Short mmCIF file of C-alpha atoms in Angstrom, two decimals:
data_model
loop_
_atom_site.label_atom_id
_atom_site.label_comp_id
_atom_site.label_asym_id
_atom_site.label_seq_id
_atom_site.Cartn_x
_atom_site.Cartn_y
_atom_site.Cartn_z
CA UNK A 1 51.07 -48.71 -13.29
CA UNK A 2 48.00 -47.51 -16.13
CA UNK A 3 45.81 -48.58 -13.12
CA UNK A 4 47.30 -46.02 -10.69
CA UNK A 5 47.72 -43.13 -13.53
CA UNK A 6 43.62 -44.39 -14.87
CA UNK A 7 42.79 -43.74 -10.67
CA UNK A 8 44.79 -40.92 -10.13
CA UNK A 9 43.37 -39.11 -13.28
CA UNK A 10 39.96 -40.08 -12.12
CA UNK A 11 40.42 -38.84 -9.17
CA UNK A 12 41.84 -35.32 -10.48
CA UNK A 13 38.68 -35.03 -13.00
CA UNK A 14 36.35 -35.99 -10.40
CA UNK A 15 37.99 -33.45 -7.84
CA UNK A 16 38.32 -30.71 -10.01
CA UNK A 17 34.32 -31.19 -11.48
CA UNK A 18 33.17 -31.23 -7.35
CA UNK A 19 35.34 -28.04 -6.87
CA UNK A 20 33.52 -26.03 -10.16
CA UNK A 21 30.01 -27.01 -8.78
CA UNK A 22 31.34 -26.31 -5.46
CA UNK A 23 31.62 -22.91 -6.86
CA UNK A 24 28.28 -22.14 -8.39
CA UNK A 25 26.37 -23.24 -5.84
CA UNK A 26 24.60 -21.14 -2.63
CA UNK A 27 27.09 -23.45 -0.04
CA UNK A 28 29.91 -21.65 -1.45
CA UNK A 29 28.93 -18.53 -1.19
CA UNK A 30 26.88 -18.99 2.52
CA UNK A 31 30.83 -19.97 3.57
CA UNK A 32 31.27 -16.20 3.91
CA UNK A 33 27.94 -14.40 3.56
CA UNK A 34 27.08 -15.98 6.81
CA UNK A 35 29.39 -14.15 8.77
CA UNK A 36 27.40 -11.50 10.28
CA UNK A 37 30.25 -9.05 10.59
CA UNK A 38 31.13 -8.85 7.08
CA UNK A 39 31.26 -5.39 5.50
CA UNK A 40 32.42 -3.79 2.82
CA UNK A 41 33.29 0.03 2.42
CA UNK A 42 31.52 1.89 -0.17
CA UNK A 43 32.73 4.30 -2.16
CA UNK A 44 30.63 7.68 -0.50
CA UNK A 45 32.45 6.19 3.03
CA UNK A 46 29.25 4.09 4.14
CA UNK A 47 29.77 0.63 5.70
CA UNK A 48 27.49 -2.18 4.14
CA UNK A 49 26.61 -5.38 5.51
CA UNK A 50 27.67 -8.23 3.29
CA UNK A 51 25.99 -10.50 5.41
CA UNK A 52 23.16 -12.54 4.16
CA UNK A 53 20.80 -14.57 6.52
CA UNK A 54 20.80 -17.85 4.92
CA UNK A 55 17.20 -19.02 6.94
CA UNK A 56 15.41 -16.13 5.45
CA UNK A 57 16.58 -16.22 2.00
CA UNK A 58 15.61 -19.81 1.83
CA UNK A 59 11.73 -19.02 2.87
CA UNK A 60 11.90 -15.94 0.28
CA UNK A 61 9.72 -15.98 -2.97
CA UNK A 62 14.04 -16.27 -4.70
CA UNK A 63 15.03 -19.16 -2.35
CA UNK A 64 14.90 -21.59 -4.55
CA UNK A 65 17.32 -19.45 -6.73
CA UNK A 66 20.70 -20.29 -7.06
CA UNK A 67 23.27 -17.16 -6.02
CA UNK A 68 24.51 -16.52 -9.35
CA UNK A 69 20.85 -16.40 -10.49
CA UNK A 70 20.69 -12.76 -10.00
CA UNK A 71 24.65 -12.17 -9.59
CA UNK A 72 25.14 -13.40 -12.80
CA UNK A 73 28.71 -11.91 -13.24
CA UNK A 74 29.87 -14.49 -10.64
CA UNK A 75 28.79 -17.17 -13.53
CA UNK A 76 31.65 -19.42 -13.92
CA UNK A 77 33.95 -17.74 -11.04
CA UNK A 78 35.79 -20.41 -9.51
CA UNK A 79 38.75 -18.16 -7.26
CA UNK A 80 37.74 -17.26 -3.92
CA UNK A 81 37.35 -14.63 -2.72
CA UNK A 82 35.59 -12.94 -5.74
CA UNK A 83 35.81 -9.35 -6.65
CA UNK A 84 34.96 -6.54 -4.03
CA UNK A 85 33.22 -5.00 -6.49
CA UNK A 86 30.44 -6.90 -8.57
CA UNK A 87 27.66 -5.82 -10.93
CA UNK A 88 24.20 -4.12 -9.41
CA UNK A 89 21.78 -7.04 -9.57
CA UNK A 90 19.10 -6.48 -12.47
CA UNK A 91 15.84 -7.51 -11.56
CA UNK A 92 14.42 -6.82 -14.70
CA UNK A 93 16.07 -9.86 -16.41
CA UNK A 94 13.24 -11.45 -14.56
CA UNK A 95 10.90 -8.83 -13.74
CA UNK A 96 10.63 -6.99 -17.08
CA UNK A 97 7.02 -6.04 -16.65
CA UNK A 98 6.92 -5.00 -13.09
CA UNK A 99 10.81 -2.82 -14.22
CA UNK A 100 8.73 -1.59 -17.26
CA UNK A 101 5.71 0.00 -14.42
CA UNK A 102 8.45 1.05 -12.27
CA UNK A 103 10.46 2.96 -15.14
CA UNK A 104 7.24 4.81 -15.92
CA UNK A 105 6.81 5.52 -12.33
CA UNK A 106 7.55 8.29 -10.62
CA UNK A 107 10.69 7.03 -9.03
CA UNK A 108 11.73 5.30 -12.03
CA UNK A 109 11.25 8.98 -13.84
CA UNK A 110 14.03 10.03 -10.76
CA UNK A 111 15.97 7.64 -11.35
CA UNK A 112 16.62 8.00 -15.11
CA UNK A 113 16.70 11.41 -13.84
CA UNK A 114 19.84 10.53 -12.19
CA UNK A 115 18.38 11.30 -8.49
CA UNK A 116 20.77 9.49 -5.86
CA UNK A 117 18.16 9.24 -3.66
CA UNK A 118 15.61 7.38 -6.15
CA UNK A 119 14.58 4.22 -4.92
CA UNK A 120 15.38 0.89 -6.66
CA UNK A 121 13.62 -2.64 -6.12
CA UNK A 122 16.05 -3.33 -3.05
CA UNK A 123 14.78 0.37 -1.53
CA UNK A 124 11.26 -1.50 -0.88
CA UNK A 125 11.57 -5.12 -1.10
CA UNK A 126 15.04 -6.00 0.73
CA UNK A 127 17.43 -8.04 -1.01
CA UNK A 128 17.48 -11.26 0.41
CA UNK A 129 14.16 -11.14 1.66
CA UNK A 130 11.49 -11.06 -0.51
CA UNK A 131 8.71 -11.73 0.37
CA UNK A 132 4.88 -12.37 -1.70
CA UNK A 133 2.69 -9.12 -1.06
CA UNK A 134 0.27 -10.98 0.38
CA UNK A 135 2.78 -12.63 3.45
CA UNK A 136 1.75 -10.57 6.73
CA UNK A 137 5.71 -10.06 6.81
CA UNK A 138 6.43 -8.12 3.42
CA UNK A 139 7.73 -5.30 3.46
CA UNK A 140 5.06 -4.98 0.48
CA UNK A 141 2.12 -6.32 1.99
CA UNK A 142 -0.42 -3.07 2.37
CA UNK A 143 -0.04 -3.16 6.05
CA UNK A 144 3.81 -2.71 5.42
CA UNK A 145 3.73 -0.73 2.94
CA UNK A 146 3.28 2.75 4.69
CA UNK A 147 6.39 1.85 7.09
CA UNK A 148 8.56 0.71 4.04
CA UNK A 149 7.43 3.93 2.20
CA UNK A 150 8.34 5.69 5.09
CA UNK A 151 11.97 4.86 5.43
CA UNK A 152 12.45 7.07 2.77
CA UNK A 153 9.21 9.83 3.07
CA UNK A 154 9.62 10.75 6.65
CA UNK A 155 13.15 11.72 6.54
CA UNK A 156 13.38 15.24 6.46
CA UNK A 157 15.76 15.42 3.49
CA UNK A 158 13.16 14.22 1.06
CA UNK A 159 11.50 17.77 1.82
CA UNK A 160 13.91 19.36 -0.67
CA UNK A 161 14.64 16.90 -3.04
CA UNK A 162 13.28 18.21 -6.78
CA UNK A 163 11.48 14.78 -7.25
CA UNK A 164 9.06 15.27 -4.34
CA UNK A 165 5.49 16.86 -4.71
CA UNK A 166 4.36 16.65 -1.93
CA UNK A 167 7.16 16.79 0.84
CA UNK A 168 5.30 15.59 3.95
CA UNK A 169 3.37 12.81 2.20
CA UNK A 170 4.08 10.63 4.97
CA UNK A 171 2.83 12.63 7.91
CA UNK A 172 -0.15 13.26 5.85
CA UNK A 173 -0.82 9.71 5.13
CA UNK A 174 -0.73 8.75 8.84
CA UNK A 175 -2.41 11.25 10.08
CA UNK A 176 -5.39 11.10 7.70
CA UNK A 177 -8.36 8.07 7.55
CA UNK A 178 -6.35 5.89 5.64
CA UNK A 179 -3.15 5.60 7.48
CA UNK A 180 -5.52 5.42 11.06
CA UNK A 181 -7.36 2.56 9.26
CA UNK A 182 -4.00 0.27 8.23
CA UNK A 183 -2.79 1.14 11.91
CA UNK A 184 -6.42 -0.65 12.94
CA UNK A 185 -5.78 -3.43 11.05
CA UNK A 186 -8.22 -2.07 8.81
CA UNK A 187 -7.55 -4.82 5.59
CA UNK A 188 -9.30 -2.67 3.28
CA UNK A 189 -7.82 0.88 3.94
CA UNK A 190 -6.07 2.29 1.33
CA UNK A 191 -2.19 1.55 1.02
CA UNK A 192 0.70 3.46 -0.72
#
């Protein structure tokens, strides 16, 4: 009988320890993420993807990261499915050089400004993503760069926002020898 209670206990303890690591780890949370058509309503009425593309976040420069690395309030979360609504990543726990340059930046002077449309580290290098500058397929890498820049300076609101000096930067930049030379393949031409 203290054999089956000593088994069954060990059993219990052993089950319950698999299911906490179960939780922390990037298996649990790929159960869902993975599912392409998973959104999630934000509060302004725009639909988000939810989905994250496990094969690509493996090869990023994070992929060796656990989730909770970075979504830190999901330390410890065991009940599934978590919270709609979790914390905004902070890079700078990592990154607090690179978030001191961008602070003192001009779009880190927008967003302490309190300018919606101020770009954050997701606005240029993705989420799940990220790639080295110097991969061919950054969204960073100088050949990128005027492309990922332009997601946000060729759209034709950006022409009245307060923030912007000079409203057709983009057009400007593609039009003029430096923007011909990175559409050459020109590795030295100058980059956003």
């Amino acid at each position: 009988h203290k054999l089956k209670v000593v088994l069954g206990l060990t059993f219990f303890l052993l089950f319950s320890f698999s299911t906490l690591l179960s939780a922390q780890d990037n298996e649990t949370c790929v159960e869902c993420h993975s599912d392409d058509t998973l959104e999630k309503t934000l509060a302004d009425g725009t639909i988000k993807s939810m989905f994250v593309n496990d094969s690509l976040f493996k090869k990023s420069a994070h992929g060796d990261l656990e989730c909770i690395s970075c979504h830190t309030d999901l330390e410890g979360f065991e009940d599934f499915p978590h919270e709609e609504n979790l914390n905004k990543v902070d890079c700078s726990t990592c990154h607090e050089d690179v978030n001191n340059d961008y602070m003192s930046s001009l779009h880190g002077k927008a967003l302490k400004g309190g300018n919606p449309r101020a770009p954050t580290c997701v606005s240029c290098h993705t989420s799940h993503n990220i790639l080295s500058e110097k991969d061919p397929n950054s969204t960073t890498h100088p050949r990128n760069l005027p492309n990922t820049c332009a997601a946000c300076h060729s759209q034709y609101t950006i022409t009245t926002d307060p923030d912007v000096r000079i409203a057709n930067s983009f057009v400007q930049y593609k039009e003029g020898v430096h923007g011909q030379g990175i559409e050459k393949g020109v590795n030295i031409a100058a980059s956003c």
